[in-house]
PDB file of C-alpha atoms in Angstrom:
ATOM      1  CA  MET J   1      -4.111 -22.853   0.184  1.00 41.00           C
ATOM      2  CA  PRO J   2      -1.927 -20.515   2.318  1.00 43.00           C
ATOM      3  CA  PHE J   3       0.018 -21.852   5.285  1.00 41.00           C
ATOM      4  CA  ALA J   4      -1.567 -21.408   8.713  1.00 47.00           C
ATOM      5  CA  ARG J   5      -0.744 -17.969  10.006  1.00 54.00           C
ATOM      6  CA  PRO J   6       0.461 -17.737  13.637  1.00 54.00           C
ATOM      7  CA  PRO J   7      -0.087 -14.499  15.560  1.00 60.00           C
ATOM      8  CA  LEU J   8       1.997 -11.844  13.806  1.00 68.00           C
ATOM      9  CA  MET J   9       3.092 -10.006  16.953  1.00 57.00           C
ATOM     10  CA  ARG J  10       4.723 -13.166  18.366  1.00 57.00           C
ATOM     11  CA  ILE J  11       6.591 -13.714  15.103  1.00 51.00           C
ATOM     12  CA  VAL J  12       7.531 -10.032  14.908  1.00 54.00           C
ATOM     13  CA  LEU J  13       9.184 -10.196  18.334  1.00 52.00           C
ATOM     14  CA  ALA J  14      11.248 -13.189  17.260  1.00 50.00           C
ATOM     15  CA  THR J  15      12.072 -11.481  13.982  1.00 48.00           C
ATOM     16  CA  ALA J  16      13.177  -8.333  15.800  1.00 49.00           C
ATOM     17  CA  VAL J  17      15.596 -10.365  17.926  1.00 47.00           C
ATOM     18  CA  PHE J  18      17.023 -11.988  14.797  1.00 45.00           C
ATOM     19  CA  ALA J  19      17.304  -8.653  13.023  1.00 47.00           C
ATOM     20  CA  ALA J  20      19.136  -7.111  15.966  1.00 47.00           C
ATOM     21  CA  ALA J  21      21.647  -9.938  16.006  1.00 45.00           C
ATOM     22  CA  PHE J  22      22.072  -9.690  12.236  1.00 41.00           C
ATOM     23  CA  ALA J  23      22.607  -5.944  12.502  1.00 44.00           C
ATOM     24  CA  CYS J  24      25.349  -6.458  15.070  1.00 42.00           C
ATOM     25  CA  ASN J  25      27.119  -8.970  12.832  1.00 45.00           C
ATOM     26  CA  GLU J  26      26.849  -6.643   9.837  1.00 41.00           C
ATOM     27  CA  ALA J  27      27.618  -3.397  11.635  1.00 39.00           C
ATOM     28  CA  ASN J  28      30.822  -2.859   9.710  1.00 43.00           C
ATOM     29  CA  ALA J  29      29.450  -3.923   6.325  1.00 44.00           C
ATOM     30  CA  GLN J  30      28.639  -1.265   3.725  1.00 44.00           C
ATOM     31  CA  PRO J  31      25.106  -1.895   2.387  1.00 52.00           C
ATOM     32  CA  ALA J  32      24.804  -2.099  -1.372  1.00 69.00           C
ATOM     33  CA  ALA J  33      22.714   0.598  -3.036  1.00 84.00           C
ATOM     34  CA  PHE J  34      19.314  -0.711  -4.070  1.00 92.00           C
ATOM     35  CA  ARG J  35      18.722  -1.123  -7.801  1.00 95.00           C
ATOM     36  CA  GLU J  36      15.201  -1.513  -9.136  1.00 97.00           C
ATOM     37  CA  LYS J  37      14.532  -4.188 -11.756  1.00 98.00           C
ATOM     38  CA  LEU J  38      11.486  -4.173 -14.010  1.00 98.00           C
ATOM     39  CA  ALA J  39       9.446  -7.361 -14.260  1.00 98.00           C
ATOM     40  CA  ASP J  40       9.550  -9.419 -17.441  1.00 98.00           C
ATOM     41  CA  GLN J  41       7.637 -12.404 -18.806  1.00 98.00           C
ATOM     42  CA  ALA J  42       9.878 -14.819 -16.890  1.00 98.00           C
ATOM     43  CA  LEU J  43       8.842 -13.210 -13.607  1.00 98.00           C
ATOM     44  CA  MET J  44       5.195 -13.280 -14.673  1.00 98.00           C
ATOM     45  CA  ALA J  45       5.529 -17.028 -15.214  1.00 98.00           C
ATOM     46  CA  GLN J  46       6.932 -17.377 -11.689  1.00 98.00           C
ATOM     47  CA  LEU J  47       3.999 -15.397 -10.305  1.00 98.00           C
ATOM     48  CA  ARG J  48       1.558 -17.692 -12.085  1.00 98.00           C
ATOM     49  CA  SER J  49       3.235 -20.659 -10.356  1.00 98.00           C
ATOM     50  CA  GLY J  50       2.850 -19.018  -6.949  1.00 98.00           C
ATOM     51  CA  GLY J  51       4.986 -19.039  -3.832  1.00 98.00           C
ATOM     52  CA  LEU J  52       5.865 -15.316  -4.061  1.00 98.00           C
ATOM     53  CA  VAL J  53       4.986 -12.081  -2.255  1.00 98.00           C
ATOM     54  CA  LEU J  54       3.769  -8.906  -3.974  1.00 98.00           C
ATOM     55  CA  TYR J  55       4.291  -5.726  -1.950  1.00 98.00           C
ATOM     56  CA  MET J  56       2.016  -3.067  -3.400  1.00 98.00           C
ATOM     57  CA  ARG J  57       2.196   0.602  -2.598  1.00 98.00           C
ATOM     58  CA  HIS J  58      -1.425   1.787  -2.365  1.00 98.00           C
ATOM     59  CA  SER J  59      -2.822   3.326  -5.525  1.00 98.00           C
ATOM     60  CA  THR J  60      -2.622   7.035  -6.397  1.00 98.00           C
ATOM     61  CA  SER J  61      -3.518   9.354  -3.525  1.00 98.00           C
ATOM     62  CA  ASP J  62      -4.575  13.003  -3.273  1.00 98.00           C
ATOM     63  CA  SER J  63      -1.398  14.893  -2.331  1.00 95.00           C
ATOM     64  CA  THR J  64      -3.386  18.061  -1.635  1.00 96.00           C
ATOM     65  CA  ARG J  65      -4.852  16.413   1.482  1.00 96.00           C
ATOM     66  CA  PRO J  66      -1.902  15.192   3.582  1.00 95.00           C
ATOM     67  CA  ASP J  67      -2.096  13.100   6.725  1.00 96.00           C
ATOM     68  CA  ARG J  68      -2.729  15.184   9.828  1.00 93.00           C
ATOM     69  CA  ALA J  69       0.426  13.910  11.506  1.00 88.00           C
ATOM     70  CA  PRO J  70       0.935  13.449  14.388  1.00 85.00           C
ATOM     71  CA  THR J  71      -2.815  13.354  15.085  1.00 88.00           C
ATOM     72  CA  VAL J  72      -3.900  10.808  12.465  1.00 93.00           C
ATOM     73  CA  ASP J  73      -6.933   8.841  13.618  1.00 96.00           C
ATOM     74  CA  LEU J  74      -7.054   5.396  12.024  1.00 94.00           C
ATOM     75  CA  THR J  75     -10.823   5.310  12.541  1.00 94.00           C
ATOM     76  CA  ASP J  76     -11.351   8.664  10.792  1.00 97.00           C
ATOM     77  CA  CYS J  77     -10.417   8.791   7.108  1.00 97.00           C
ATOM     78  CA  SER J  78     -10.787  12.588   7.102  1.00 96.00           C
ATOM     79  CA  THR J  79      -7.506  12.792   9.072  1.00 96.00           C
ATOM     80  CA  GLN J  80      -5.607  10.825   6.415  1.00 97.00           C
ATOM     81  CA  ARG J  81      -4.405  11.376   2.858  1.00 97.00           C
ATOM     82  CA  PRO J  82      -7.095   9.688   0.723  1.00 98.00           C
ATOM     83  CA  LEU J  83      -7.031   8.046  -2.670  1.00 98.00           C
ATOM     84  CA  SER J  84      -7.764  10.357  -5.575  1.00 98.00           C
ATOM     85  CA  ASP J  85     -10.564   9.550  -8.003  1.00 98.00           C
ATOM     86  CA  ASP J  86      -7.914   8.367 -10.456  1.00 98.00           C
ATOM     87  CA  GLY J  87      -6.420   6.232  -7.698  1.00 98.00           C
ATOM     88  CA  ARG J  88      -9.729   4.476  -7.105  1.00 98.00           C
ATOM     89  CA  LYS J  89     -10.018   3.666 -10.804  1.00 98.00           C
ATOM     90  CA  GLN J  90      -6.388   2.551 -10.793  1.00 98.00           C
ATOM     91  CA  ALA J  91      -6.959   0.161  -7.869  1.00 98.00           C
ATOM     92  CA  SER J  92      -9.806  -1.556  -9.713  1.00 98.00           C
ATOM     93  CA  THR J  93      -7.709  -1.782 -12.882  1.00 98.00           C
ATOM     94  CA  LEU J  94      -4.732  -3.275 -11.041  1.00 98.00           C
ATOM     95  CA  GLY J  95      -6.947  -5.946  -9.524  1.00 98.00           C
ATOM     96  CA  GLN J  96      -8.241  -6.789 -12.979  1.00 98.00           C
ATOM     97  CA  ASN J  97      -4.659  -6.947 -14.245  1.00 98.00           C
ATOM     98  CA  LEU J  98      -3.841  -9.671 -11.731  1.00 98.00           C
ATOM     99  CA  LEU J  99      -6.842 -11.666 -12.937  1.00 98.00           C
ATOM    100  CA  ARG J 100      -5.968 -11.181 -16.621  1.00 98.00           C
ATOM    101  CA  ALA J 101      -2.396 -12.237 -15.929  1.00 98.00           C
ATOM    102  CA  ARG J 102      -3.707 -15.379 -14.139  1.00 98.00           C
ATOM    103  CA  ILE J 103      -1.740 -14.584 -10.981  1.00 98.00           C
ATOM    104  CA  PRO J 104      -3.274 -16.559  -8.081  1.00 98.00           C
ATOM    105  CA  VAL J 105      -3.717 -14.722  -4.768  1.00 98.00           C
ATOM    106  CA  GLY J 106      -4.381 -16.506  -1.493  1.00 98.00           C
ATOM    107  CA  GLU J 107      -4.276 -13.608   0.972  1.00 98.00           C
ATOM    108  CA  VAL J 108      -4.266  -9.817   0.905  1.00 98.00           C
ATOM    109  CA  ILE J 109      -2.806  -8.174   3.999  1.00 98.00           C
ATOM    110  CA  HIS J 110      -3.216  -4.401   4.148  1.00 98.00           C
ATOM    111  CA  SER J 111      -2.316  -1.397   6.254  1.00 98.00           C
ATOM    112  CA  PRO J 112      -4.992   0.080   8.555  1.00 98.00           C
ATOM    113  CA  TYR J 113      -4.703   3.426   6.748  1.00 98.00           C
ATOM    114  CA  CYS J 114      -7.797   4.219   4.697  1.00 98.00           C
ATOM    115  CA  ARG J 115      -5.939   4.628   1.397  1.00 98.00           C
ATOM    116  CA  ALA J 116      -4.428   1.138   1.701  1.00 98.00           C
ATOM    117  CA  ARG J 117      -7.652  -0.466   2.889  1.00 98.00           C
ATOM    118  CA  GLU J 118      -9.646   1.140   0.063  1.00 98.00           C
ATOM    119  CA  THR J 119      -7.039   0.020  -2.473  1.00 98.00           C
ATOM    120  CA  ALA J 120      -7.422  -3.551  -1.218  1.00 98.00           C
ATOM    121  CA  GLN J 121     -11.218  -3.373  -1.265  1.00 98.00           C
ATOM    122  CA  LEU J 122     -11.328  -2.042  -4.824  1.00 98.00           C
ATOM    123  CA  ALA J 123      -8.594  -4.255  -6.262  1.00 98.00           C
ATOM    124  CA  PHE J 124     -10.110  -7.413  -4.764  1.00 98.00           C
ATOM    125  CA  ALA J 125     -13.773  -6.432  -4.842  1.00 98.00           C
ATOM    126  CA  GLY J 126     -14.747  -9.917  -5.988  1.00 97.00           C
ATOM    127  CA  GLN J 127     -12.734 -11.668  -3.254  1.00 97.00           C
ATOM    128  CA  PRO J 128     -13.373  -9.770   0.014  1.00 97.00           C
ATOM    129  CA  GLU J 129     -12.704 -12.938   2.011  1.00 98.00           C
ATOM    130  CA  LEU J 130      -8.992 -12.611   1.179  1.00 98.00           C
ATOM    131  CA  LEU J 131      -8.583  -9.259   2.959  1.00 98.00           C
ATOM    132  CA  GLN J 132      -6.847  -9.014   6.340  1.00 98.00           C
ATOM    133  CA  GLN J 133      -6.024  -5.733   8.077  1.00 98.00           C
ATOM    134  CA  GLU J 134      -2.668  -5.658   9.870  1.00 98.00           C
ATOM    135  CA  PRO J 135      -2.043  -2.777  12.327  1.00 97.00           C
ATOM    136  CA  LEU J 136       1.730  -3.261  12.082  1.00 98.00           C
ATOM    137  CA  LEU J 137       1.628  -2.208   8.417  1.00 98.00           C
ATOM    138  CA  ALA J 138       0.739   1.363   9.425  1.00 97.00           C
ATOM    139  CA  TYR J 139       2.596   4.266   7.759  1.00 96.00           C
ATOM    140  CA  SER J 140       6.073   4.470   9.282  1.00 95.00           C
ATOM    141  CA  ALA J 141       7.416   7.793   7.973  1.00 94.00           C
ATOM    142  CA  ASN J 142       6.330  10.016  10.844  1.00 84.00           C
ATOM    143  CA  LEU J 143       7.500   7.706  13.644  1.00 92.00           C
ATOM    144  CA  PRO J 144      10.706   7.853  15.711  1.00 93.00           C
ATOM    145  CA  SER J 145      13.192   5.036  15.181  1.00 94.00           C
ATOM    146  CA  GLU J 146      12.161   2.974  18.205  1.00 96.00           C
ATOM    147  CA  GLN J 147       8.495   3.013  17.207  1.00 95.00           C
ATOM    148  CA  LYS J 148       9.379   1.959  13.662  1.00 96.00           C
ATOM    149  CA  LYS J 149      11.096  -1.255  14.770  1.00 97.00           C
ATOM    150  CA  PRO J 150       7.991  -3.465  15.215  1.00 97.00           C
ATOM    151  CA  LEU J 151       6.535  -2.173  11.939  1.00 98.00           C
ATOM    152  CA  LEU J 152       9.696  -3.010  10.015  1.00 98.00           C
ATOM    153  CA  ALA J 153       9.894  -6.413  11.698  1.00 98.00           C
ATOM    154  CA  ALA J 154       6.318  -7.065  10.555  1.00 98.00           C
ATOM    155  CA  VAL J 155       7.156  -6.225   6.934  1.00 98.00           C
ATOM    156  CA  ARG J 156      10.238  -8.457   7.094  1.00 98.00           C
ATOM    157  CA  GLU J 157       8.179 -11.329   8.485  1.00 98.00           C
ATOM    158  CA  LEU J 158       5.519 -11.027   5.780  1.00 98.00           C
ATOM    159  CA  LEU J 159       8.138 -10.872   3.024  1.00 98.00           C
ATOM    160  CA  SER J 160      10.133 -13.828   4.337  1.00 98.00           C
ATOM    161  CA  ARG J 161       7.422 -16.252   5.525  1.00 98.00           C
ATOM    162  CA  PRO J 162       6.965 -19.011   2.916  1.00 98.00           C
ATOM    163  CA  VAL J 163       3.896 -19.002   0.675  1.00 98.00           C
ATOM    164  CA  ALA J 164       2.283 -22.225  -0.526  1.00 92.00           C
ATOM    165  CA  PRO J 165       2.875 -23.136  -4.189  1.00 93.00           C
ATOM    166  CA  GLY J 166      -0.039 -22.198  -6.419  1.00 97.00           C
ATOM    167  CA  SER J 167      -0.781 -19.011  -4.490  1.00 98.00           C
ATOM    168  CA  ASN J 168       0.798 -15.641  -3.742  1.00 98.00           C
ATOM    169  CA  ARG J 169       0.638 -13.225  -0.810  1.00 98.00           C
ATOM    170  CA  VAL J 170      -0.253  -9.584  -1.507  1.00 98.00           C
ATOM    171  CA  ILE J 171       0.725  -6.831   0.933  1.00 98.00           C
ATOM    172  CA  ILE J 172      -0.814  -3.394   0.409  1.00 98.00           C
ATOM    173  CA  ALA J 173       0.953  -0.738   2.417  1.00 98.00           C
ATOM    174  CA  HIS J 174       3.281   2.259   2.100  1.00 98.00           C
ATOM    175  CA  ALA J 175       6.565   3.261   0.447  1.00 98.00           C
ATOM    176  CA  PRO J 176       8.409   4.490   3.581  1.00 97.00           C
ATOM    177  CA  ASN J 177       8.025   1.125   5.342  1.00 98.00           C
ATOM    178  CA  LEU J 178       9.886  -0.749   2.615  1.00 97.00           C
ATOM    179  CA  ALA J 179      12.382   2.099   2.241  1.00 97.00           C
ATOM    180  CA  ASP J 180      13.197   1.920   5.952  1.00 96.00           C
ATOM    181  CA  LEU J 181      13.611  -1.857   5.729  1.00 97.00           C
ATOM    182  CA  MET J 182      15.726  -2.223   2.572  1.00 97.00           C
ATOM    183  CA  GLY J 183      16.335   1.165   0.988  1.00 96.00           C
ATOM    184  CA  TYR J 184      13.673   0.788  -1.720  1.00 97.00           C
ATOM    185  CA  PHE J 185      11.156   3.646  -1.918  1.00 97.00           C
ATOM    186  CA  VAL J 186       8.454   2.167  -4.136  1.00 98.00           C
ATOM    187  CA  LYS J 187       7.224   4.602  -6.782  1.00 97.00           C
ATOM    188  CA  PRO J 188       4.987   5.521  -8.384  1.00 98.00           C
ATOM    189  CA  GLU J 189       1.941   4.702  -6.291  1.00 98.00           C
ATOM    190  CA  GLY J 190       0.258   1.517  -7.470  1.00 98.00           C
ATOM    191  CA  THR J 191       3.578  -0.261  -8.085  1.00 98.00           C
ATOM    192  CA  PHE J 192       4.017  -3.926  -7.112  1.00 98.00           C
ATOM    193  CA  ALA J 193       7.421  -5.109  -5.848  1.00 98.00           C
ATOM    194  CA  VAL J 194       7.842  -8.888  -6.098  1.00 98.00           C
ATOM    195  CA  PHE J 195       9.796 -10.970  -3.578  1.00 98.00           C
ATOM    196  CA  ARG J 196      10.704 -14.607  -3.044  1.00 98.00           C
ATOM    197  CA  PRO J 197      10.331 -15.536   0.648  1.00 98.00           C
ATOM    198  CA  LEU J 198      13.284 -17.539   1.926  1.00 98.00           C
ATOM    199  CA  GLY J 199      12.230 -18.136   5.529  1.00 97.00           C
ATOM    200  CA  ALA J 200      14.322 -17.297   8.620  1.00 96.00           C
ATOM    201  CA  SER J 201      13.645 -13.551   8.123  1.00 97.00           C
ATOM    202  CA  GLN J 202      15.237 -13.602   4.663  1.00 98.00           C
ATOM    203  CA  PHE J 203      13.784 -12.687   1.260  1.00 98.00           C
ATOM    204  CA  GLU J 204      14.937 -11.982  -2.283  1.00 98.00           C
ATOM    205  CA  TYR J 205      13.794  -9.040  -4.404  1.00 98.00           C
ATOM    206  CA  LEU J 206      12.874 -10.205  -7.918  1.00 98.00           C
ATOM    207  CA  GLY J 207      11.466  -7.174  -9.711  1.00 98.00           C
ATOM    208  CA  SER J 208       8.815  -4.464  -9.861  1.00 98.00           C
ATOM    209  CA  ILE J 209       5.670  -3.773 -11.856  1.00 98.00           C
ATOM    210  CA  PRO J 210       4.863  -0.042 -12.023  1.00 98.00           C
ATOM    211  CA  PRO J 211       1.366   0.646 -13.410  1.00 98.00           C
ATOM    212  CA  PRO J 212       2.461   1.564 -16.979  1.00 98.00           C
ATOM    213  CA  LEU J 213       4.380  -1.720 -17.359  1.00 98.00           C
ATOM    214  CA  TRP J 214       1.248  -3.864 -17.253  1.00 98.00           C
ATOM    215  CA  SER J 215       0.459  -3.011 -20.886  1.00 97.00           C
ATOM    216  CA  THR J 216       3.610  -4.857 -21.971  1.00 97.00           C
ATOM    217  CA  LEU J 217       3.125  -7.826 -19.638  1.00 98.00           C
ATOM    218  CA  LEU J 218      -0.513  -8.768 -20.147  1.00 97.00           C
ATOM    219  CA  PRO J 219      -1.444 -11.340 -22.791  1.00 88.00           C
TER     220      PRO J 219
END
């Protein structure tokens, strides 16, 4: 059963203060280049035990219909880049993959953008009670730096907040948000990045599961 979830905005403000202090302390440090690692059976075993966070980039979208930035209306899907037909099938398949792999999920927190919400609805069609929409997971790419800060603090909080053993947290959002936070642009669409939450705004990247890799990981 997942830990009780306090209001995210309150935690985000505290996280932002911590991140600012951390940034000051590390101002002269040269960040290491991010290196992607592919998941293996050892990581799958960890996922089956729970306590981890899966950050999923929404499934495949229709690149011929871009977001109408800066006039995207979160209540009107026609102003947003939608999932493609293949992306809808992919979302359902990825949800089935989690079930086949016996990976327990206790909560699914998704962006308010239609492509992320639809991915969540299709992937977890049999468990709609798990879905939670989080406004602070909105697409960050078209925002100025100051407006990005609360969104990045929200991602950091969701990646670092502990998850109860026997369950995992799934986040369904966008590649630019994670890229802005840690230099990892998740690709292709439909990829899961797996993290161990460490608390105190800290987390550890463990590996990634792009869609084609599932065929080698499933029993």
